[in-house]
Coordinates of C-alpha atoms in Angstrom, one line a residue:
Chain C
M1 CA 153.2 62.6 116.7
T2 CA 153.8 66.3 115.9
D3 CA 156.4 65.6 113.2
E4 CA 154.2 63.4 111.1
P5 CA 155.2 64.4 107.5
A6 CA 152.1 63.0 105.7
D7 CA 149.7 65.1 107.7
P8 CA 147.3 66.8 105.2
G9 CA 145.9 69.2 107.8
P10 CA 145.6 72.7 106.3
P11 CA 147.8 74.9 108.6
P12 CA 150.8 73.1 110.0
T13 CA 150.5 73.6 113.7
T14 CA 153.4 75.3 115.3
Y15 CA 152.1 75.1 118.8
T16 CA 154.6 73.5 121.0
G17 CA 153.2 74.1 124.5
R18 CA 152.2 71.4 126.8
V19 CA 148.8 69.8 126.1
R20 CA 146.6 68.5 128.8
V21 CA 145.3 65.1 127.9
T22 CA 142.1 63.9 129.5
N23 CA 139.7 61.1 129.1
P24 CA 136.8 62.6 127.0
L25 CA 134.3 60.7 129.0
A26 CA 135.4 62.3 132.3
A27 CA 134.8 65.8 130.9
A28 CA 131.4 65.1 129.5
P29 CA 128.4 65.6 131.7
S30 CA 127.3 62.3 133.0
H31 CA 123.9 62.4 131.4
V32 CA 122.5 64.7 128.6
R33 CA 118.9 65.2 128.7
R34 CA 117.8 65.7 125.2
S35 CA 114.6 67.6 124.7
V36 CA 111.8 66.4 122.4
R37 CA 112.5 69.6 120.5
Q38 CA 116.0 68.6 119.7
E39 CA 114.8 65.2 118.7
I40 CA 112.4 66.8 116.2
D41 CA 114.9 69.3 115.0
E42 CA 117.5 66.6 114.3
S43 CA 114.9 64.3 112.7
T44 CA 115.9 61.5 114.9
G45 CA 113.8 58.3 115.2
V46 CA 112.3 59.6 118.5
G47 CA 111.4 63.0 116.9
E48 CA 109.8 61.2 114.0
V49 CA 107.7 59.1 116.4
Y50 CA 106.4 62.3 118.1
M51 CA 105.6 64.0 114.8
R52 CA 103.9 61.0 113.4
S53 CA 101.8 60.5 116.4
L54 CA 100.6 64.2 116.3
I55 CA 99.8 63.9 112.6
R56 CA 98.0 60.7 113.1
L57 CA 95.9 62.1 115.9
Q58 CA 94.9 65.2 113.8
L59 CA 94.2 63.0 110.8
R60 CA 92.0 60.7 112.9
A61 CA 90.0 63.7 114.2
A62 CA 89.5 65.0 110.6
L63 CA 88.5 61.5 109.3
T64 CA 86.0 61.2 112.2
V65 CA 84.3 64.4 111.1
A66 CA 84.3 63.2 107.4
T67 CA 82.9 59.9 108.3
T68 CA 80.2 61.5 110.4
L69 CA 79.3 63.7 107.4
V70 CA 79.1 60.7 105.0
L71 CA 76.9 58.7 107.4
S72 CA 74.6 61.6 108.2
I73 CA 74.2 64.1 105.3
G74 CA 75.5 61.6 102.9
A75 CA 72.9 59.0 103.9
L76 CA 70.0 61.5 103.8
P77 CA 69.2 61.1 100.1
L78 CA 69.0 57.3 100.5
V79 CA 66.9 57.6 103.6
F80 CA 64.4 59.9 101.8
L81 CA 64.4 57.5 98.9
A82 CA 64.0 54.3 100.9
F83 CA 61.3 55.6 103.3
D84 CA 58.8 57.6 101.3
S85 CA 56.6 58.0 104.3
V86 CA 59.3 60.2 106.0
T87 CA 58.9 62.8 103.3
E88 CA 55.1 63.0 104.1
F89 CA 55.7 63.9 107.7
R90 CA 55.2 67.5 108.6
V91 CA 57.0 69.6 111.2
L92 CA 55.9 73.2 111.9
G93 CA 53.7 73.1 108.9
A94 CA 56.5 72.2 106.5
P95 CA 57.5 68.8 105.1
L96 CA 60.2 67.1 107.1
P97 CA 62.8 67.0 104.3
W98 CA 62.5 70.8 104.0
V99 CA 62.9 71.3 107.7
I100 CA 66.0 69.0 107.8
L101 CA 67.7 70.3 104.7
G102 CA 66.7 74.0 105.0
L103 CA 67.2 74.5 108.8
V104 CA 68.4 71.6 111.0
V105 CA 71.5 70.8 109.0
Y106 CA 73.3 74.2 109.6
P107 CA 73.5 74.2 113.4
C108 CA 74.6 70.5 113.3
L109 CA 77.5 71.5 110.9
F110 CA 78.6 74.2 113.3
A111 CA 78.5 71.9 116.3
L112 CA 80.6 69.3 114.4
G113 CA 83.1 72.0 113.6
W114 CA 83.2 73.2 117.2
L115 CA 83.8 69.7 118.5
Y116 CA 86.6 69.2 116.0
L117 CA 88.2 72.5 116.9
R118 CA 88.3 71.6 120.6
Q119 CA 89.8 68.2 119.8
A120 CA 92.5 69.6 117.4
E121 CA 93.5 72.3 119.8
R122 CA 93.7 69.9 122.7
A123 CA 96.0 67.7 120.6
E124 CA 98.3 70.6 119.9
R125 CA 98.4 71.7 123.5
D126 CA 99.4 68.2 124.6
F127 CA 102.1 68.2 121.9
A128 CA 103.4 71.6 123.0
E129 CA 103.6 70.5 126.6
L130 CA 105.5 67.4 125.5
V131 CA 108.0 69.3 123.4
E132 CA 108.5 72.3 125.8
P133 CA 107.6 71.1 129.3
E134 CA 109.7 73.9 130.8
R135 CA 107.7 76.7 129.1
P136 CA 104.3 77.5 130.7
E137 CA 101.4 77.6 128.3
E138 CA 101.4 81.2 127.1
R139 CA 98.4 81.1 124.8
P140 CA 95.3 81.8 127.0
E141 CA 92.4 79.5 126.5
A142 CA 90.1 81.6 124.3
Chain Y
M1 CA 59.5 98.8 88.3
N2 CA 60.7 102.4 89.1
T3 CA 64.3 102.4 88.0
T4 CA 65.4 105.3 90.1
Y5 CA 65.8 103.4 93.4
G6 CA 67.6 100.5 91.7
V7 CA 70.1 102.9 90.0
I8 CA 70.7 104.7 93.3
A9 CA 71.2 101.3 95.1
V10 CA 73.8 100.1 92.6
A11 CA 75.5 103.5 92.6
L12 CA 75.7 103.5 96.4
V13 CA 77.2 100.0 96.5
A14 CA 79.7 100.9 93.8
V15 CA 80.8 104.1 95.6
A16 CA 80.9 102.4 99.0
T17 CA 83.1 99.6 97.6
L18 CA 85.5 102.0 95.9
G19 CA 85.4 104.2 99.0
I20 CA 86.3 101.5 101.5
G21 CA 88.9 100.2 99.1
A22 CA 90.5 103.7 99.0
F23 CA 90.4 103.8 102.8
G24 CA 92.2 100.5 102.9
L25 CA 94.7 101.9 100.4
R26 CA 96.0 104.3 103.0
F27 CA 97.3 101.3 104.9
S28 CA 98.6 99.4 101.9
R29 CA 102.3 100.0 101.5
T30 CA 104.3 96.8 101.2
T31 CA 104.2 93.8 98.9
S32 CA 103.0 91.8 101.8
D33 CA 100.1 94.2 102.3
F34 CA 99.1 93.8 98.7
Y35 CA 99.2 90.0 98.7
V36 CA 98.1 88.9 102.1
A37 CA 97.3 92.1 104.0
S38 CA 100.5 91.5 106.0
R39 CA 98.9 88.5 107.7
S40 CA 97.4 90.6 110.4
I41 CA 93.7 90.2 109.9
S42 CA 91.8 89.0 113.1
P43 CA 89.4 86.0 112.9
V44 CA 86.3 88.2 113.2
W45 CA 87.3 90.5 110.3
N46 CA 88.7 87.6 108.3
S47 CA 85.6 85.4 108.6
A48 CA 83.3 88.2 107.6
A49 CA 85.6 88.8 104.7
I50 CA 85.5 85.2 103.7
G51 CA 81.7 85.1 104.0
G52 CA 81.5 88.2 102.0
E53 CA 83.7 86.8 99.3
Y54 CA 82.2 83.4 99.2
L55 CA 78.5 84.3 99.1
S56 CA 78.4 85.0 95.4
A57 CA 75.6 85.6 93.0
A58 CA 75.0 81.9 93.0
S59 CA 74.1 82.1 96.7
F60 CA 72.3 85.4 96.7
L61 CA 70.2 85.0 93.6
G62 CA 70.9 81.4 92.4
V63 CA 69.7 79.3 95.3
A64 CA 66.3 81.0 95.5
G65 CA 66.0 80.6 91.7
L66 CA 66.8 76.9 91.8
V67 CA 64.4 76.3 94.7
L68 CA 61.7 78.1 92.8
A69 CA 62.4 76.0 89.7
S70 CA 63.2 72.6 91.2
G71 CA 62.2 72.6 94.8
A72 CA 63.7 70.4 97.5
D73 CA 66.3 68.9 95.3
M74 CA 68.2 72.1 95.2
L75 CA 68.6 72.5 99.0
W76 CA 71.7 70.3 98.6
Y77 CA 73.6 73.2 97.0
P78 CA 73.7 75.6 100.1
I79 CA 74.3 72.5 102.3
G80 CA 77.2 71.5 100.2
W81 CA 78.7 75.0 100.1
T82 CA 78.5 75.2 103.9
T83 CA 79.8 71.6 104.4
G84 CA 82.7 72.5 102.1
Y85 CA 84.0 74.8 104.9
L86 CA 83.7 72.1 107.4
M87 CA 85.9 69.9 105.2
L88 CA 88.3 72.8 104.8
L89 CA 88.4 73.3 108.6
V90 CA 89.3 69.7 109.4
F91 CA 91.6 68.8 106.5
V92 CA 93.5 72.0 105.5
A93 CA 92.9 75.2 107.4
A94 CA 95.7 75.2 110.0
P95 CA 98.4 73.2 108.0
L96 CA 97.7 75.4 104.9
R97 CA 98.3 78.6 107.0
R98 CA 101.4 77.0 108.6
S99 CA 102.9 76.1 105.2
G100 CA 103.7 79.9 105.0
A101 CA 102.9 80.2 101.3
Y102 CA 101.1 83.0 99.5
T103 CA 99.1 81.0 97.0
L104 CA 98.1 77.5 95.9
P105 CA 101.1 77.2 93.5
D106 CA 103.3 78.4 96.4
F107 CA 101.9 75.5 98.5
A108 CA 102.7 73.1 95.7
Q109 CA 106.2 74.3 95.6
V110 CA 106.8 74.3 99.3
R111 CA 105.6 70.8 99.6
L112 CA 107.0 69.2 96.4
Q113 CA 110.0 71.4 95.5
S114 CA 109.0 71.4 91.9
D115 CA 108.7 74.2 89.4
A116 CA 106.6 72.0 87.0
V117 CA 103.9 71.4 89.7
R118 CA 103.9 75.1 90.3
R119 CA 103.3 75.9 86.7
V120 CA 100.4 73.4 86.4
A121 CA 98.9 74.7 89.6
T122 CA 99.1 78.3 88.3
L123 CA 97.2 77.3 85.1
L124 CA 94.5 75.6 87.2
V125 CA 94.1 78.6 89.5
V126 CA 93.4 80.7 86.4
A127 CA 91.0 78.1 84.9
V128 CA 89.0 77.7 88.1
G129 CA 88.9 81.5 88.5
W130 CA 87.7 82.1 85.0
L131 CA 84.9 79.4 85.4
Y132 CA 83.8 81.2 88.5
L133 CA 84.1 84.7 87.2
M134 CA 82.0 84.2 84.1
P135 CA 78.7 83.5 85.8
Q136 CA 79.3 86.4 88.2
F137 CA 79.7 88.8 85.3
Q138 CA 76.6 87.4 83.6
G139 CA 74.6 87.6 86.7
A140 CA 75.5 91.2 87.1
G141 CA 74.3 92.0 83.6
L142 CA 71.0 90.1 84.3
T143 CA 70.4 92.0 87.6
L144 CA 71.0 95.4 86.1
R145 CA 68.7 94.6 83.3
T146 CA 66.0 93.4 85.6
V147 CA 66.2 96.5 87.8
T148 CA 67.0 99.3 85.4
G149 CA 66.2 97.9 82.0
A150 CA 69.7 98.6 80.8
P151 CA 71.2 96.2 78.2
T152 CA 72.8 93.1 79.7
W153 CA 76.4 94.1 78.9
V154 CA 76.2 97.3 81.0
G155 CA 76.1 95.5 84.3
T156 CA 78.7 93.0 83.2
V157 CA 81.2 95.6 82.2
L158 CA 80.4 97.8 85.2
V159 CA 81.3 95.0 87.7
A160 CA 84.4 94.1 85.8
V161 CA 85.7 97.7 85.8
I162 CA 85.0 98.3 89.5
V163 CA 86.7 95.0 90.4
V164 CA 89.8 95.9 88.5
I165 CA 90.0 99.4 90.0
N166 CA 89.6 97.9 93.4
V167 CA 92.2 95.2 93.1
V168 CA 94.6 97.5 91.2
S169 CA 94.4 100.3 93.8
G170 CA 94.5 98.5 97.1
G171 CA 95.4 94.8 96.8
M172 CA 94.5 92.4 99.6
R173 CA 94.3 94.7 102.5
S174 CA 91.7 97.1 101.1
I175 CA 89.8 94.1 99.7
T176 CA 89.5 92.6 103.2
F177 CA 87.6 95.7 104.4
V178 CA 85.4 95.7 101.3
Q179 CA 84.6 92.0 101.7
A180 CA 83.7 92.2 105.4
F181 CA 81.4 95.1 104.7
Q182 CA 79.8 93.2 101.9
Y183 CA 79.0 90.2 104.0
W184 CA 76.9 92.2 106.4
L185 CA 75.4 94.2 103.5
K186 CA 74.3 90.9 101.9
L187 CA 72.8 89.5 105.1
T188 CA 70.9 92.7 105.8
A189 CA 69.7 93.0 102.2
L190 CA 68.1 89.5 102.4
L191 CA 66.9 89.7 106.0
I192 CA 65.0 93.0 106.1
P193 CA 62.9 92.5 103.0
L194 CA 62.2 88.9 104.1
F195 CA 60.4 90.3 107.2
F196 CA 58.2 92.5 105.1
L197 CA 57.5 89.6 102.6
L198 CA 56.6 87.2 105.4
H199 CA 54.3 89.8 106.9
A200 CA 52.6 90.3 103.5
W201 CA 52.3 86.5 103.1
S202 CA 50.8 86.2 106.6
D203 CA 48.3 89.0 105.7
D204 CA 47.5 87.1 102.6
G205 CA 46.2 84.1 104.6
R206 CA 49.5 82.1 104.4
P207 CA 48.9 80.4 101.1
S208 CA 50.8 77.2 100.4
P209 CA 53.0 76.9 97.4
V210 CA 51.3 75.3 94.4
A211 CA 53.5 72.9 92.6
P212 CA 53.7 69.4 91.2
S213 CA 54.3 66.9 94.0
D214 CA 57.9 66.2 92.9
W215 CA 58.7 69.8 93.7
F216 CA 58.1 69.0 97.4
Q217 CA 60.2 65.8 97.3
P218 CA 63.9 65.7 97.7
F219 CA 63.9 63.6 94.5
G220 CA 61.8 64.6 91.7
E221 CA 62.8 61.7 89.6
A222 CA 63.6 59.0 92.1
D223 CA 65.5 56.9 89.6
G224 CA 69.2 56.9 88.7
P225 CA 70.0 60.4 87.4
G226 CA 68.4 62.2 90.3
L227 CA 70.4 60.2 92.8
Y228 CA 73.6 60.5 90.8
L229 CA 73.2 64.3 90.4
T230 CA 72.6 64.7 94.1
Y231 CA 75.7 62.8 95.1
S232 CA 77.8 64.5 92.4
V233 CA 76.8 67.9 93.7
M234 CA 77.7 66.8 97.2
V235 CA 81.2 65.6 96.1
A236 CA 81.8 68.8 94.1
T237 CA 80.8 71.2 96.9
F238 CA 82.1 69.3 99.9
L239 CA 85.6 68.9 98.4
G240 CA 85.7 71.8 95.9
T241 CA 85.5 74.6 98.5
M242 CA 89.0 73.9 99.8
G243 CA 90.4 74.2 96.3
L244 CA 88.9 77.5 95.3
P245 CA 91.8 79.9 94.9
H246 CA 89.9 82.9 96.3
V247 CA 89.0 81.0 99.4
V248 CA 92.4 79.6 99.9
V249 CA 94.2 82.9 99.6
R250 CA 92.2 84.2 102.5
F251 CA 93.8 81.7 104.8
Y252 CA 97.2 83.2 104.3
T253 CA 95.9 86.4 105.8
N254 CA 95.4 84.8 109.2
P255 CA 98.1 85.5 111.8
D256 CA 98.6 81.8 112.6
G257 CA 97.2 78.3 112.2
H258 CA 95.2 78.6 115.4
A259 CA 93.5 81.8 114.1
A260 CA 92.9 80.0 110.7
R261 CA 90.8 77.3 112.5
R262 CA 88.9 79.9 114.5
T263 CA 88.2 81.9 111.4
T264 CA 86.8 78.8 109.6
L265 CA 84.5 78.0 112.5
I266 CA 83.1 81.5 112.5
V267 CA 82.6 81.3 108.8
L268 CA 80.5 78.1 109.3
A269 CA 78.2 80.1 111.6
L270 CA 78.0 83.1 109.2
L271 CA 77.2 80.8 106.2
G272 CA 74.7 78.8 108.1
S273 CA 72.8 81.9 109.1
F274 CA 72.8 83.3 105.6
Y275 CA 71.7 80.1 103.8
L276 CA 68.5 79.9 105.9
L277 CA 67.2 82.9 103.9
P278 CA 67.3 82.1 100.1
T279 CA 65.2 79.0 100.6
L280 CA 62.4 81.1 102.0
Y281 CA 62.6 83.4 99.0
G282 CA 62.4 80.4 96.7
V283 CA 59.3 79.1 98.4
L284 CA 57.6 82.5 98.4
G285 CA 58.6 82.7 94.8
R286 CA 56.7 79.5 94.1
I287 CA 53.6 81.1 95.6
Y288 CA 53.8 84.5 94.0
A289 CA 56.1 84.4 91.0
G290 CA 55.5 80.9 89.5
D291 CA 55.5 82.4 86.0
L292 CA 59.2 83.0 86.2
V293 CA 59.8 79.3 85.8
A294 CA 58.1 79.2 82.4
S295 CA 59.9 82.3 81.2
G296 CA 63.3 80.9 82.4
R297 CA 64.2 83.9 84.5
T298 CA 64.2 82.1 87.9
D299 CA 67.5 83.8 88.9
T300 CA 65.6 87.1 89.2
V301 CA 63.0 85.8 91.7
V302 CA 64.7 87.5 94.7
L303 CA 64.6 90.9 93.0
E304 CA 61.0 90.5 91.7
L305 CA 59.2 89.4 94.9
P306 CA 59.0 92.8 96.7
S307 CA 57.2 94.6 93.8
R308 CA 54.9 91.6 93.3
M309 CA 54.0 91.0 97.0
I310 CA 54.1 94.5 98.4
G311 CA 54.3 97.1 95.6
G312 CA 54.3 100.8 96.1
T313 CA 57.2 102.7 97.4
T314 CA 58.0 100.2 100.1
G315 CA 58.2 97.4 97.6
E316 CA 60.6 99.5 95.4
V317 CA 62.8 100.5 98.3
L318 CA 63.0 96.8 99.4
A319 CA 63.8 95.8 95.8
A320 CA 66.5 98.4 95.7
L321 CA 68.0 97.0 98.9
L322 CA 68.0 93.5 97.4
T323 CA 69.6 94.9 94.3
A324 CA 72.3 96.5 96.4
G325 CA 72.9 93.1 98.1
A326 CA 73.1 91.3 94.7
F327 CA 75.5 93.8 93.4
A328 CA 77.6 93.5 96.6
A329 CA 77.6 89.7 95.9
F330 CA 78.9 90.2 92.3
L331 CA 81.5 92.7 93.4
S332 CA 82.9 90.8 96.4
T333 CA 83.2 87.4 94.8
S334 CA 84.6 88.8 91.6
S335 CA 87.1 90.9 93.5
G336 CA 88.2 87.9 95.5
I337 CA 88.7 85.7 92.5
T338 CA 90.4 88.5 90.5
M339 CA 92.7 89.1 93.4
S340 CA 93.7 85.4 93.6
I341 CA 94.3 85.2 89.8
A342 CA 96.3 88.4 90.0
G343 CA 98.3 87.1 93.0
V344 CA 99.3 83.9 91.2
V345 CA 99.9 85.3 87.8
G346 CA 101.5 88.5 89.1
Q347 CA 104.1 86.4 91.1
G348 CA 104.9 84.5 87.9
L349 CA 105.2 87.7 85.9
A350 CA 107.5 89.3 88.4
K351 CA 109.7 86.2 88.5
H352 CA 109.9 86.1 84.7
A353 CA 110.5 89.8 84.5
A354 CA 113.6 89.4 86.6
T355 CA 115.1 87.1 83.9
L356 CA 114.0 88.9 80.7
P357 CA 116.3 91.7 79.5
I358 CA 113.5 94.1 78.3
T359 CA 111.4 94.0 81.4
R360 CA 114.3 94.0 83.7
K361 CA 115.3 97.4 82.3
V362 CA 111.7 98.7 82.8
G363 CA 111.9 97.4 86.4
L364 CA 108.7 95.5 86.8
T365 CA 108.0 95.5 90.5
T366 CA 105.9 92.8 92.2
I367 CA 103.1 95.3 92.8
T368 CA 103.0 96.4 89.2
A369 CA 103.0 92.8 88.1
L370 CA 100.0 92.2 90.4
R371 CA 98.2 95.1 88.8
L372 CA 98.9 94.1 85.3
A373 CA 97.8 90.5 86.0
A374 CA 94.5 91.8 87.6
A375 CA 93.6 93.8 84.5
G376 CA 94.6 91.0 82.2
G377 CA 92.9 88.2 84.2
V378 CA 89.5 89.8 84.0
L379 CA 89.5 90.2 80.2
V380 CA 88.9 86.6 79.2
P381 CA 86.0 85.8 81.5
L382 CA 84.5 89.2 80.5
A383 CA 84.7 88.2 76.9
L384 CA 83.2 84.8 77.7
A385 CA 80.4 86.4 79.7
L386 CA 79.5 88.7 76.9
S387 CA 79.6 86.0 74.2
A388 CA 78.5 82.8 75.9
E389 CA 74.9 81.8 76.3
R390 CA 73.5 82.1 79.8
I391 CA 73.1 79.0 82.0
A392 CA 71.8 79.1 85.6
V393 CA 74.2 80.9 87.8
A394 CA 74.3 78.2 90.5
N395 CA 74.8 75.5 87.9
S396 CA 77.8 77.0 86.2
V397 CA 79.5 77.8 89.5
T398 CA 79.3 74.0 90.2
F399 CA 81.7 73.4 87.3
A400 CA 84.3 75.6 89.1
F401 CA 83.7 73.6 92.2
A402 CA 84.0 70.3 90.3
L403 CA 87.3 71.4 88.8
A404 CA 88.7 72.5 92.1
A405 CA 87.6 69.3 93.8
S406 CA 89.2 67.1 91.1
T407 CA 92.6 68.9 91.2
F408 CA 93.4 71.1 94.2
C409 CA 91.5 69.0 96.8
P410 CA 93.7 65.9 96.2
L411 CA 96.8 68.1 96.1
L412 CA 96.0 69.7 99.4
V413 CA 94.7 66.6 101.2
L414 CA 97.4 64.3 100.1
G415 CA 100.1 67.0 100.4
I416 CA 99.2 67.7 104.0
W417 CA 98.6 64.2 105.2
W418 CA 100.6 61.8 103.1
R419 CA 104.4 61.8 103.0
G420 CA 104.4 59.7 99.8
L421 CA 103.2 62.4 97.4
T422 CA 105.7 63.1 94.6
A423 CA 105.9 65.8 92.1
T424 CA 105.2 63.4 89.2
G425 CA 102.1 62.0 91.0
A426 CA 100.8 65.5 91.7
I427 CA 101.2 66.5 88.1
A428 CA 99.4 63.3 86.9
G429 CA 96.5 64.1 89.3
L430 CA 96.3 67.8 88.5
V431 CA 96.4 67.2 84.7
G432 CA 94.2 64.1 84.7
G433 CA 91.6 65.4 87.1
G434 CA 91.7 68.8 85.5
L435 CA 91.1 67.4 82.0
C436 CA 88.1 65.3 83.2
A437 CA 86.4 68.1 85.1
G438 CA 87.4 70.7 82.4
V439 CA 86.0 68.8 79.4
A440 CA 82.6 68.4 81.0
P441 CA 81.5 72.1 81.0
V442 CA 82.9 72.6 77.5
L443 CA 80.9 69.6 76.2
T444 CA 77.8 70.6 78.1
I445 CA 77.8 74.2 77.0
A446 CA 79.0 73.6 73.4
W447 CA 77.2 70.4 72.5
G448 CA 74.8 69.4 75.3
P449 CA 74.7 65.6 74.9
G450 CA 71.6 63.8 76.1
G451 CA 71.0 60.6 78.1
W452 CA 73.4 59.3 80.7
L453 CA 76.4 60.9 79.0
G454 CA 74.7 64.3 79.4
V455 CA 74.0 63.5 83.1
L456 CA 77.6 62.5 83.7
M457 CA 78.9 65.6 81.9
S458 CA 76.5 68.0 83.6
Q459 CA 77.9 67.1 87.1
P460 CA 81.3 65.5 86.6
A461 CA 82.6 65.6 90.2
A462 CA 81.4 62.1 91.2
W463 CA 83.7 60.5 88.6
S464 CA 86.4 63.2 88.1
V465 CA 87.3 63.5 91.8
P466 CA 88.2 59.8 92.2
I467 CA 90.2 60.0 89.0
G468 CA 92.1 63.0 90.3
F469 CA 92.8 61.2 93.6
G470 CA 93.6 57.9 91.9
L471 CA 96.1 59.4 89.5
M472 CA 97.8 61.3 92.2
V473 CA 98.2 58.3 94.5
G474 CA 99.1 55.9 91.7
G475 CA 101.6 58.3 90.1
S476 CA 103.2 58.9 93.5
L477 CA 103.5 55.2 94.2
L478 CA 105.1 54.5 90.8
T479 CA 107.7 57.2 91.4
R480 CA 108.3 56.4 95.1
S481 CA 112.0 57.0 94.8
S482 CA 111.5 60.7 94.1
V483 CA 109.7 61.7 97.3
P484 CA 111.1 65.1 98.2
G485 CA 114.0 64.7 100.6
N486 CA 112.8 67.3 103.0
V487 CA 109.4 65.9 103.5
A488 CA 109.9 65.2 107.2
R489 CA 110.9 68.8 107.8
T490 CA 107.9 70.1 105.7
M491 CA 105.6 67.9 107.9
V492 CA 107.0 69.5 111.0
R493 CA 106.3 72.9 109.5
L494 CA 102.7 72.0 108.5
H495 CA 101.6 70.4 111.7
T496 CA 103.4 71.9 114.7
P497 CA 101.7 74.8 116.4
E498 CA 103.5 78.1 115.8
H499 CA 104.3 78.8 119.4
V500 CA 106.3 75.6 119.7
D501 CA 109.8 76.6 118.9
V502 CA 111.1 74.0 116.4
D503 CA 113.2 74.2 113.3
R504 CA 110.9 74.9 110.4
R505 CA 113.4 75.5 107.6
S506 CA 112.8 73.7 104.5

């Protein structure tokens, strides 16, 4: 079909040599392994699933921390209000509410943050291994 | 009180601040240095800098003053300010850093691809910054008057001038050094005098504070308003921290999202250690300086205690150390806020300058724009601080937190975790939440309504934050068709660790 007149192709091909014609399926590798990275880069359905699962995992960790805060610190005012006797209790010579609000709360907040950090970094490590299984983990566990 | 030591202390802090700033200037060359210290600050430096910047006059002087005046009720403030960092850690720290933007308006643009959202966010950064700067400037005036007897405006103007010089000369990189230095200065300045004071208290036979019984209770008035105020403070401080522009800009200076998380965790430890101290000052103040409550000068309790409890040269030297710490608090927080206002406004200026014929001829560079914006941004809060009547430092700071919690908190949380956010929804939330939380301080300061309206207005966060979130979600759902097309790619960018090699183009 080289002399097709209605061909709109930009440069008219003048090539007249012999052309080897093969079945495209025969030249293609029998099986392409697509990496998760490609899936994500090309926003395929599979890539989306991986991304959504990472985001959902991280969001769940964040919401767990938030819920813990609401149920602990958030509940304290109501506890003090409901159980008047608690506020009379003394620890180390100071009233219990003062000890809790002025001292105990702070290490607890740090511990909660530390637990979250571990969880979030583990999720990211797992994700990295999934996406780039060939690459060894280069970031040392600090 | 002998004024010599106090003057020396203030002078030393001022000189050290300018000196360290000048030292940092030697490394500041590029635009990136100015705005985000070229993103090369390690977690240890960065967290000390964040602590230095965050612990403002409200923390250094205000908490002790509030505890002296109102007792256990007020312990919620430092708790909220610390918990705010935990919320920041879990909801925004790493994704915010990975968004790769310089400022909050940048984030809005990266996520929503809208210039309109960017402009609204810029206005809000300026509003939050001004609300936060005003009490800092006023506190500085108060401190200098207490220590040296100088008129109130002297301290106010002094802090404003030093801050502008510092920002104008060195930008973000020199400020990072200054802030880190000031965290340790503030901690030392509270810690060392406290040992002496506790010793004096021990020698005195360990008297207990004398106060009405409701001072000891977490709820003075156990009925409606007390509970509402407590929860409103919680909402404002838990959610407001992540939206403070001077806090957020610090996260861009981390090398990556991983470092951003670590920085935040160290900040939690630094803040927790610091906030153990002001409470003790407040309690000691109740024992030895109860008269300050009647005279309405509770914010000065930290500065007054050494001369009242110890006296002599020791007392004066300790008071001078506390003055130095307080001044460091004003300087570091004000520098941080001014820097973030300047960063946001300067970017806008530079952008506009490129389009206007006059300024294009002059050749307004990004760095010049930053410097102009820093000088300009300080003028309004300075005028406000000089003219407005004083309200307790920690209280007025809460308005800034409430405004940030009602606007930037929904923008960040929904922007990072919810694909459905649209530009229209974001604007609805920013404007609606901003109006609600912005009207409250104006009404409270200008008019001061009584009853439940006054209560609702004095702590708006509990109702303005849900309104901000609601408008943002509702507006986005109504304009569902205009979800930005590249949202999937943006999510990849926000949430994948940096060392995973994926396509992050937006």
